[in-house]
Short mmCIF file of C-alpha atoms in Angstrom, two decimals:
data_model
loop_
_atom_site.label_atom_id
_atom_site.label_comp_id
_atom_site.label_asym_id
_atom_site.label_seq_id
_atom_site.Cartn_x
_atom_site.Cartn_y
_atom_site.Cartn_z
CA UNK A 1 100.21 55.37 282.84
CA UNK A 2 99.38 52.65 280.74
CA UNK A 3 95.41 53.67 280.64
CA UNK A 4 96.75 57.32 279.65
CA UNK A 5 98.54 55.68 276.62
CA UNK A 6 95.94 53.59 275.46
CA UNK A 7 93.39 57.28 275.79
CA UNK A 8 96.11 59.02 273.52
CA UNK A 9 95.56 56.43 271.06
CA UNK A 10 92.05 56.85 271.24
CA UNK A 11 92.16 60.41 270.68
CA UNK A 12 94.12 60.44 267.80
CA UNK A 13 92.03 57.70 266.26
CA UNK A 14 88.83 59.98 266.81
CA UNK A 15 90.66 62.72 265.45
CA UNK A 16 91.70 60.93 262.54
CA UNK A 17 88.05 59.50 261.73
CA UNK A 18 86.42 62.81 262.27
CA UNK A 19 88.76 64.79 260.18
CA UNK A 20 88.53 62.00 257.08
CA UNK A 21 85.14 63.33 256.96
CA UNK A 22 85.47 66.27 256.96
CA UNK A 23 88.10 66.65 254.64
CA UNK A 24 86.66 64.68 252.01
CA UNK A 25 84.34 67.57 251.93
CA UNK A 26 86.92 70.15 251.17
CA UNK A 27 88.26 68.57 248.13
CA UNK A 28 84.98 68.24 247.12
CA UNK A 29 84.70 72.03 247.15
CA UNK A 30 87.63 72.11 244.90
CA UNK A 31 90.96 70.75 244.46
CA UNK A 32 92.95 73.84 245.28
CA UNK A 33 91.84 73.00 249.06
CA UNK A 34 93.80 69.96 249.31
CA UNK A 35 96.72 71.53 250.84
CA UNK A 36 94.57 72.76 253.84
CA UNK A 37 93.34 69.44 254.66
CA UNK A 38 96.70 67.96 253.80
CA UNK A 39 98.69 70.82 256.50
CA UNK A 40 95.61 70.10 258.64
CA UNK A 41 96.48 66.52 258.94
CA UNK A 42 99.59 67.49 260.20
CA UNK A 43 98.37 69.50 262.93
CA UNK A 44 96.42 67.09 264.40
CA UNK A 45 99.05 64.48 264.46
CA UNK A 46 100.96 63.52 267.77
CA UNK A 47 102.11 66.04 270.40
CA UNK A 48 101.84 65.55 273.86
CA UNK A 49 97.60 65.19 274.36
CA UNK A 50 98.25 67.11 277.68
CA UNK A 51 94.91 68.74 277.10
CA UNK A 52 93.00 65.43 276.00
CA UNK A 53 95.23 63.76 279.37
CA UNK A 54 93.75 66.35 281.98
CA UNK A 55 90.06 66.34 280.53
CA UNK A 56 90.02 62.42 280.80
CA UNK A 57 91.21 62.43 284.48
CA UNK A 58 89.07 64.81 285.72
CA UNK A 59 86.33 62.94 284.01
CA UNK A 60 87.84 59.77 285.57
CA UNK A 61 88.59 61.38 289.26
CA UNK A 62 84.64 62.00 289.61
CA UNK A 63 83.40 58.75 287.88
CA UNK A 64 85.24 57.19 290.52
CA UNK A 65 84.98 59.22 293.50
CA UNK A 66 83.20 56.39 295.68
CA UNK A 67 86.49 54.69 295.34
CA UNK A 68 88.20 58.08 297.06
CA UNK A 69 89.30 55.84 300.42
CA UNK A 70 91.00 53.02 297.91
CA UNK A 71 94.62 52.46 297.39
CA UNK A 72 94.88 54.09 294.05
CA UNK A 73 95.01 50.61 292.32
CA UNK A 74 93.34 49.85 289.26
CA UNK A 75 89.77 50.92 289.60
CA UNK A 76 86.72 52.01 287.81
CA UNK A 77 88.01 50.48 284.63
CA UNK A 78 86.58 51.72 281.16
CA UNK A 79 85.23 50.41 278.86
CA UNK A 80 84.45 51.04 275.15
CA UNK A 81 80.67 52.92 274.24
CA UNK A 82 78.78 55.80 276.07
CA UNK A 83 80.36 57.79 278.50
CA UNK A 84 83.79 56.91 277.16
CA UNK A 85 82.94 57.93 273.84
CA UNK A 86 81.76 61.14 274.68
CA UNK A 87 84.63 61.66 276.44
CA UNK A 88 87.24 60.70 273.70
CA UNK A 89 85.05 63.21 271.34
CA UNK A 90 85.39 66.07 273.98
CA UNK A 91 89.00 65.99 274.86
CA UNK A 92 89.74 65.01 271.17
CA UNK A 93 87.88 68.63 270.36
CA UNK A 94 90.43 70.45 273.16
CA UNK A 95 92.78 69.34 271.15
CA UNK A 96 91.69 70.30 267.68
CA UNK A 97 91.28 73.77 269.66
CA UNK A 98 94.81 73.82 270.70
CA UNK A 99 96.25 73.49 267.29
CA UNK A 100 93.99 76.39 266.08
CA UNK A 101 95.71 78.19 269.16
CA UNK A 102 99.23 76.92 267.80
CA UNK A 103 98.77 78.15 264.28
CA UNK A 104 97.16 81.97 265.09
CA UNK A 105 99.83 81.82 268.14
CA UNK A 106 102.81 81.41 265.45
CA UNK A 107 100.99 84.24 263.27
CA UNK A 108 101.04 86.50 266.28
CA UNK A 109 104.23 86.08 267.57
CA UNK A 110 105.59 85.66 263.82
CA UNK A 111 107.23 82.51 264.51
CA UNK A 112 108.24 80.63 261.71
CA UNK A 113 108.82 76.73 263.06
CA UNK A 114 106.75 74.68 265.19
CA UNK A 115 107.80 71.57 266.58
CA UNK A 116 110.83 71.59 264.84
CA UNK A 117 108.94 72.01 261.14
CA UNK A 118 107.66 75.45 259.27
CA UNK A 119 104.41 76.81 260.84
CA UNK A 120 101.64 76.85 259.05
CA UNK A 121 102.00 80.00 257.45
CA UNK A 122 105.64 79.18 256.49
CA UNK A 123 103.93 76.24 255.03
CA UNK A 124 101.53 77.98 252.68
CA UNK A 125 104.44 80.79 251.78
CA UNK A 126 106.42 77.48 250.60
CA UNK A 127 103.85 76.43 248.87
CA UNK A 128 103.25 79.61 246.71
CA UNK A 129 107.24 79.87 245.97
CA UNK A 130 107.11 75.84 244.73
CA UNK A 131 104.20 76.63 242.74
CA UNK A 132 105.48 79.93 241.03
CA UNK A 133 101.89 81.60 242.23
CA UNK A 134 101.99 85.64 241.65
CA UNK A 135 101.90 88.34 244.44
CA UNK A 136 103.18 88.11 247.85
CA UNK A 137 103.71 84.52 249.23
CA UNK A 138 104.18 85.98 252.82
CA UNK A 139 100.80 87.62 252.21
CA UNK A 140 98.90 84.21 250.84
CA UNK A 141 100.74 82.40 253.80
CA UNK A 142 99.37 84.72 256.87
CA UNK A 143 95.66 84.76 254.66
CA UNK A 144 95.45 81.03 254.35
CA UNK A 145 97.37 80.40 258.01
CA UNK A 146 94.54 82.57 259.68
CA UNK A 147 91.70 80.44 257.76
CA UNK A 148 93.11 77.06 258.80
CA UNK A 149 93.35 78.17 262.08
CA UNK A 150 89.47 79.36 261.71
CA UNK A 151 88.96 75.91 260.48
CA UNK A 152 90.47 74.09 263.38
CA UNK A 153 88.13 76.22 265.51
CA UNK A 154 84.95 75.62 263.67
CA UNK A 155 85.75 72.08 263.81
CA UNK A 156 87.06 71.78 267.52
CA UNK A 157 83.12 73.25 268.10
CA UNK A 158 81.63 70.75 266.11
CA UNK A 159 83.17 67.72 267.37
CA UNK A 160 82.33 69.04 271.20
CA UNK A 161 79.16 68.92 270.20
CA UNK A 162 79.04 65.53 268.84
CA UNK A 163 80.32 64.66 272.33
CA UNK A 164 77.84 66.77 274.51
CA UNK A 165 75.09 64.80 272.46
CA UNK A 166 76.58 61.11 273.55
CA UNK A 167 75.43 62.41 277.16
CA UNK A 168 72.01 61.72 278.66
CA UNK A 169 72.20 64.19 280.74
CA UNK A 170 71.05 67.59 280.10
CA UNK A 171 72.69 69.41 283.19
CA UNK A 172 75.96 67.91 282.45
CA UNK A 173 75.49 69.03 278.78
CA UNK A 174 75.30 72.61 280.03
CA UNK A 175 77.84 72.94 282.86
CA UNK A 176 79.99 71.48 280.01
CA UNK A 177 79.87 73.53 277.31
CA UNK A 178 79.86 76.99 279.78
CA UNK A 179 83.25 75.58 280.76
CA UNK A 180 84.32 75.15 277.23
CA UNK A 181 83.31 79.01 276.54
CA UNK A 182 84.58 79.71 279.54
CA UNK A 183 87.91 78.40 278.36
CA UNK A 184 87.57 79.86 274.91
CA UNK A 185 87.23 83.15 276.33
CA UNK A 186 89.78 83.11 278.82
CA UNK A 187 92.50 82.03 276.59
CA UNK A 188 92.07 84.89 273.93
CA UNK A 189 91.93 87.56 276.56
CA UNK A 190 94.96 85.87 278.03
CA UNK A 191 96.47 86.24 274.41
CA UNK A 192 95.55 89.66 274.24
CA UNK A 193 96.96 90.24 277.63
CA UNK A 194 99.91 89.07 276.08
CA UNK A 195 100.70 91.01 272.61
CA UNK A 196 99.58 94.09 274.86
CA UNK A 197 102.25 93.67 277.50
CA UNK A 198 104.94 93.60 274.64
CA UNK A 199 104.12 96.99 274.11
CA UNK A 200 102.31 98.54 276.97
CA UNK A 201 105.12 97.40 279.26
CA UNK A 202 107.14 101.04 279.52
CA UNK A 203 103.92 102.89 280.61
CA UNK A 204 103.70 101.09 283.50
CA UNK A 205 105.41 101.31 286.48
CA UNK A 206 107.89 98.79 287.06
CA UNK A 207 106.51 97.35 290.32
CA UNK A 208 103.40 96.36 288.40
CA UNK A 209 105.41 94.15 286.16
CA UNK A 210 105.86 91.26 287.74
CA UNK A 211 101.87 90.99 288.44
CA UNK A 212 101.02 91.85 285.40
CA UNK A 213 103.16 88.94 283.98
CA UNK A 214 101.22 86.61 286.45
CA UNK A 215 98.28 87.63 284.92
CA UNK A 216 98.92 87.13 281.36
CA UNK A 217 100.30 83.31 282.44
CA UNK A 218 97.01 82.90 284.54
CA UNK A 219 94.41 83.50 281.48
CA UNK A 220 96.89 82.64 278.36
CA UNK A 221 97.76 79.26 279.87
CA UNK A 222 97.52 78.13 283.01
CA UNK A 223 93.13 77.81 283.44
CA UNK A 224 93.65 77.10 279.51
CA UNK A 225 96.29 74.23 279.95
CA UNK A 226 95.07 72.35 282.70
CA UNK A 227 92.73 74.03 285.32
CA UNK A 228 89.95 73.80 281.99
CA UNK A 229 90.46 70.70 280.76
CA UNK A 230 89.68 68.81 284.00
CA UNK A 231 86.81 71.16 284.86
CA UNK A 232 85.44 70.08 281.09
CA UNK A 233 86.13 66.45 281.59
CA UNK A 234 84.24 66.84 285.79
CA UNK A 235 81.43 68.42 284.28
CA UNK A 236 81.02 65.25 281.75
CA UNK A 237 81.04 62.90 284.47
CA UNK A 238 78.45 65.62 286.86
CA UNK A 239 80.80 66.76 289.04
CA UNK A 240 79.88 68.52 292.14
CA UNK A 241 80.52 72.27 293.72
CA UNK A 242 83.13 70.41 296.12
CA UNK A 243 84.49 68.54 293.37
CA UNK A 244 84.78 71.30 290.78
CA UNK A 245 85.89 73.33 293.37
CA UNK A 246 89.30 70.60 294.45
CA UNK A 247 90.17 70.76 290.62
CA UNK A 248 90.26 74.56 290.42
CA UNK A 249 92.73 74.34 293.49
CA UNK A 250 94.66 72.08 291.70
CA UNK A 251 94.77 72.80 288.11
CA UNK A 252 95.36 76.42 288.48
CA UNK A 253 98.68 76.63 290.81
CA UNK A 254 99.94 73.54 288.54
CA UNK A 255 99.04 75.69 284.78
CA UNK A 256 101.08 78.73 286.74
CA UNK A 257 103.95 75.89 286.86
CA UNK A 258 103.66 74.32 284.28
CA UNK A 259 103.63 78.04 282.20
CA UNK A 260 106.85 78.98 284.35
CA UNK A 261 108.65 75.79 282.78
CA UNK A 262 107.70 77.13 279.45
CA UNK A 263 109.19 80.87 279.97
CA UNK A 264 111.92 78.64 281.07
CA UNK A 265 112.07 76.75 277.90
CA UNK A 266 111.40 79.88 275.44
CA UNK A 267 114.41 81.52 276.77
CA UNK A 268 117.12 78.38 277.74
CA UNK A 269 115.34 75.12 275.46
CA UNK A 270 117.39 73.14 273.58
CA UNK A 271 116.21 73.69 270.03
CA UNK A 272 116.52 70.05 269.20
CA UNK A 273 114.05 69.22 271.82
CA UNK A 274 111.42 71.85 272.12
CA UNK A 275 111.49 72.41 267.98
CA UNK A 276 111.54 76.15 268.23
CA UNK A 277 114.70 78.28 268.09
CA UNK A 278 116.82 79.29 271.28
CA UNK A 279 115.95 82.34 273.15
CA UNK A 280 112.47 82.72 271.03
CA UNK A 281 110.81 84.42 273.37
CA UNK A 282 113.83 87.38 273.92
CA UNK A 283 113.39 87.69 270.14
CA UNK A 284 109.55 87.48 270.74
CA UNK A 285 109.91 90.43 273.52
CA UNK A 286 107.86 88.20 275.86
CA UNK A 287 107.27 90.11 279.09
CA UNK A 288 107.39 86.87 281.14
CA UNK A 289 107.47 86.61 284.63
CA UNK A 290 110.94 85.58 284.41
CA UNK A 291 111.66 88.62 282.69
CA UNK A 292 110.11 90.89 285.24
CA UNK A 293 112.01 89.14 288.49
CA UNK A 294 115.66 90.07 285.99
CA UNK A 295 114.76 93.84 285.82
CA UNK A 296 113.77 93.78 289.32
CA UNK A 297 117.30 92.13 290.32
CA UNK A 298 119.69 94.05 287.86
CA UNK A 299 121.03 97.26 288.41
CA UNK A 300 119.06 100.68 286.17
CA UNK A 301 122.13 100.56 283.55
CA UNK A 302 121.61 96.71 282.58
CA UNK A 303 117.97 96.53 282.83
CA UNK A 304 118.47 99.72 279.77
CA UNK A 305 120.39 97.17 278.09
CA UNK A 306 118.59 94.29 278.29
CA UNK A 307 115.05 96.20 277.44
CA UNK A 308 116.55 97.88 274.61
CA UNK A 309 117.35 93.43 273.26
CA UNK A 310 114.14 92.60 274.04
CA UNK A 311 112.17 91.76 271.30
CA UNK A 312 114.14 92.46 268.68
CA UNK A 313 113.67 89.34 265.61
CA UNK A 314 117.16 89.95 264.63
CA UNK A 315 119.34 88.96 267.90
CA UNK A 316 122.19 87.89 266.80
CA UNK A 317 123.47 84.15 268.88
CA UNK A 318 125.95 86.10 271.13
CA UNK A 319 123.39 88.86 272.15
CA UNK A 320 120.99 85.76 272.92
CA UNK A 321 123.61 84.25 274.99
CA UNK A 322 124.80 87.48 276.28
CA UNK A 323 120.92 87.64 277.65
CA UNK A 324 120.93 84.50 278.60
CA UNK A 325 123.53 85.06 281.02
CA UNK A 326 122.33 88.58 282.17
CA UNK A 327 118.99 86.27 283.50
CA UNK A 328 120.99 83.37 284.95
CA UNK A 329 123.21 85.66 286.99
CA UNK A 330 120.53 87.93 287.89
CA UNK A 331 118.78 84.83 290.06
CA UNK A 332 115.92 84.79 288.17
CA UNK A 333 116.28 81.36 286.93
CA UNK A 334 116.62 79.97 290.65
CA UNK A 335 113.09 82.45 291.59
CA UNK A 336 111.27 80.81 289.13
CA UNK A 337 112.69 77.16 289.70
CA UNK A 338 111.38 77.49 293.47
CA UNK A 339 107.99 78.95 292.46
CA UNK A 340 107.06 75.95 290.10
CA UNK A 341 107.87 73.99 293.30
CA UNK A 342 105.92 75.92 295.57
CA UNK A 343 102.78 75.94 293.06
CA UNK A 344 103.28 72.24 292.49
CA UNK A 345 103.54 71.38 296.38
CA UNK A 346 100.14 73.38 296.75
CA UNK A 347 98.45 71.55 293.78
CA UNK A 348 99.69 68.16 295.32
CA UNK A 349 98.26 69.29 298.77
CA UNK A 350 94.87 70.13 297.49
CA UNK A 351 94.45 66.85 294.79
CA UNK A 352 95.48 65.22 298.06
CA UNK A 353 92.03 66.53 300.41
CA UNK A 354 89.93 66.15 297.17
CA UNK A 355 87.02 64.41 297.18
CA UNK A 356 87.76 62.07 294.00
CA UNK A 357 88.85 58.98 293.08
CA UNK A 358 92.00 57.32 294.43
CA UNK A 359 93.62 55.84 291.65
CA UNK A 360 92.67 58.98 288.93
CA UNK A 361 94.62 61.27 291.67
CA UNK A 362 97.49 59.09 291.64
CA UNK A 363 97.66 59.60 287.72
CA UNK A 364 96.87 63.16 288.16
CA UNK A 365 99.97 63.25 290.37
CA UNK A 366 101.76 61.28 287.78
CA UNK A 367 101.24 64.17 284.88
CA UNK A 368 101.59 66.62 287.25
CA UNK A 369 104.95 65.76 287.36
CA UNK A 370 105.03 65.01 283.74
CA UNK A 371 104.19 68.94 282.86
CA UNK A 372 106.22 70.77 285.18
CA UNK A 373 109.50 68.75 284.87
CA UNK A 374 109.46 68.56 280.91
CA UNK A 375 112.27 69.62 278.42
CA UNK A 376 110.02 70.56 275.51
#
């Protein structure tokens, strides 16, 4: 994975140099905006480049696809300039996209950490307390959270662009950017999907629950998290219909997996690890999948009980663990444990028959692995 490393550097690099620029212009403006480039900053430093890791293999698995018969050694090597740097500007604007996600995300679901440190509207409510400001900090901190976030999206769209316009081609220009507002538009109804389904749930029937759980996980995250990101990074390098086509039936069964490790995470992650707080998501209500597969195991008395928990902010640690237990014991845990490894088998089987480069599906494989089998 050492060429993935070296890409991660890249990225934050090019999101370091483009954001100097651009927050030199902010202070400009006036001093009191030096705390939103300075939180900013933040954002955009480290994490996991999951996003920015998919987007450069599928750009790599169709640069390469004449070397689909080799041994998945080292091949098609890059090299600085060009294609590369539009490439490093594209996936480096995914990911200034993603932390606009993460900061209207923790607004939404009223989180107050992220990655084991105050979101950003916990931030700017801190700030307003240490600075003895008048009127409502809580109010100043969702108000300036929600125009960072529209920040990070204004300049996730103009740093695409400043990729797009490294490429010489004008067809791969286009197919690119559709899939980036394809993306765009996915995710927020996916988030939609989401907040609705934490109330809409009881008008529903409960056989519906379970699919409509799937869906929310199929537009929130899983096309957003992975099956995007190497259609965006194929369409730089002018993928084909076939080739497109192979990605879709691989990034889409591995995003469902990779979102069931997460409902995993938001409900039994250590803390320490995944930087949020235990059993988040119960507090959250989330009407995950692996919620839905619990009330279709427990008995009409405890599924009362454990709806009447869910989503409540102020679950107390033995009613979390008291949940906790109510899902392990229902065999919910062990559902959704076999159905990341059924959708990861059937991602492996179709990178396997796709026409693309040996040694970019090999690394593919590799962070398909990486995703589904992570503690944070």
């Amino acid at each position: 994975m050492s060429e993935s490393i070296r890409f991660v550097d890249l990225i934050q690099s090019r999101i370091d140099g483009f954001f100097d620029a651009r927050a030199s212009i902010l202070v400009s403006i006036a001093d009191e905006l030096s705390p939103v480039a300075a939180f900013s900053r933040e954002f955009l430093s480290g994490g996991k480049r999951f996003r920015a890791l998919f987007c450069f293999w599928g750009w790599q698995a169709v640069r390469t696809a004449d070397d689909a018969g080799d041994d998945g050694g080292e091949t098609g090597a890059v090299t600085a300039g060009g294609a590369l740097d539009a490439v490093v500007s594209v996936a480096s604007a995914l990911e200034l996209f993603h932390a606009a996600a993460l900061v209207h995300d923790d607004l939404i679901d009223n989180s107050d950490t992220r990655r084991g440190k105050p979101a950003a509207h916990k931030r700017f409510e801190h700030l307003h307390a240490s600075e003895g400001w008048g009127g409502s900090g809580a109010m100043f901190g969702t108000g300036a959270a929600t125009l960072l976030g529209d920040l990070l999206l204004i300049l996730s769209d103009e740093l695409f662009d400043e990729g797009l316009t490294q490429l010489v081609s004008a067809p791969a220009r286009r197919a690119t950017r559709a899939e980036f507002n394809r993306m765009r538009l996915d995710v927020t109804a996916g988030q939609y999907l989401d907040i609705f389904e934490e109330i809409g749930w009881s008008g529903r029937p409960d056989s519906e629950q379970l699919e409509r759980a799937e869906r929310v996980i199929v537009y929130k995250s899983a096309k957003y998290s992975i099956e995007s990101p190497l259609l965006i990074g194929a369409s730089l390098a002018g993928a084909t219909v076939g080739q497109l086509e192979a990605l879709r039936a691989f990034g889409l069964p591995l995003g469902i997996a990779y979102q069931l490790r997460d409902d995993l995470l938001g409900v039994f992650g250590d803390a320490d690890v995944t930087g949020k707080p235990s059993g988040d998501d119960l507090r959250e209500g989330k009407r995950t999948v692996l919620i839905a597969l619990t009330r279709q195991a427990i008995p009409s008395g405890a599924r009362a009980a454990l709806d009447e928990l869910l989503g409540d902010p102020e679950l107390t640690p033995e009613q979390i663990r008291t949940m906790q237990l109510t899902i392990r014991e229902s065999g919910a845990v062990d559902t959704v444990e076999r159905m990341i490894a059924q959708n990861v088998a059937r991602a492996i089987e179709a990178l396997d028959a796709a026409p693309l480069g040996a040694a970019a599906k090999g690394q593919l494989r590799d962070l398909a692995i990486a995703v589904t089998r992570r503690s944070a």
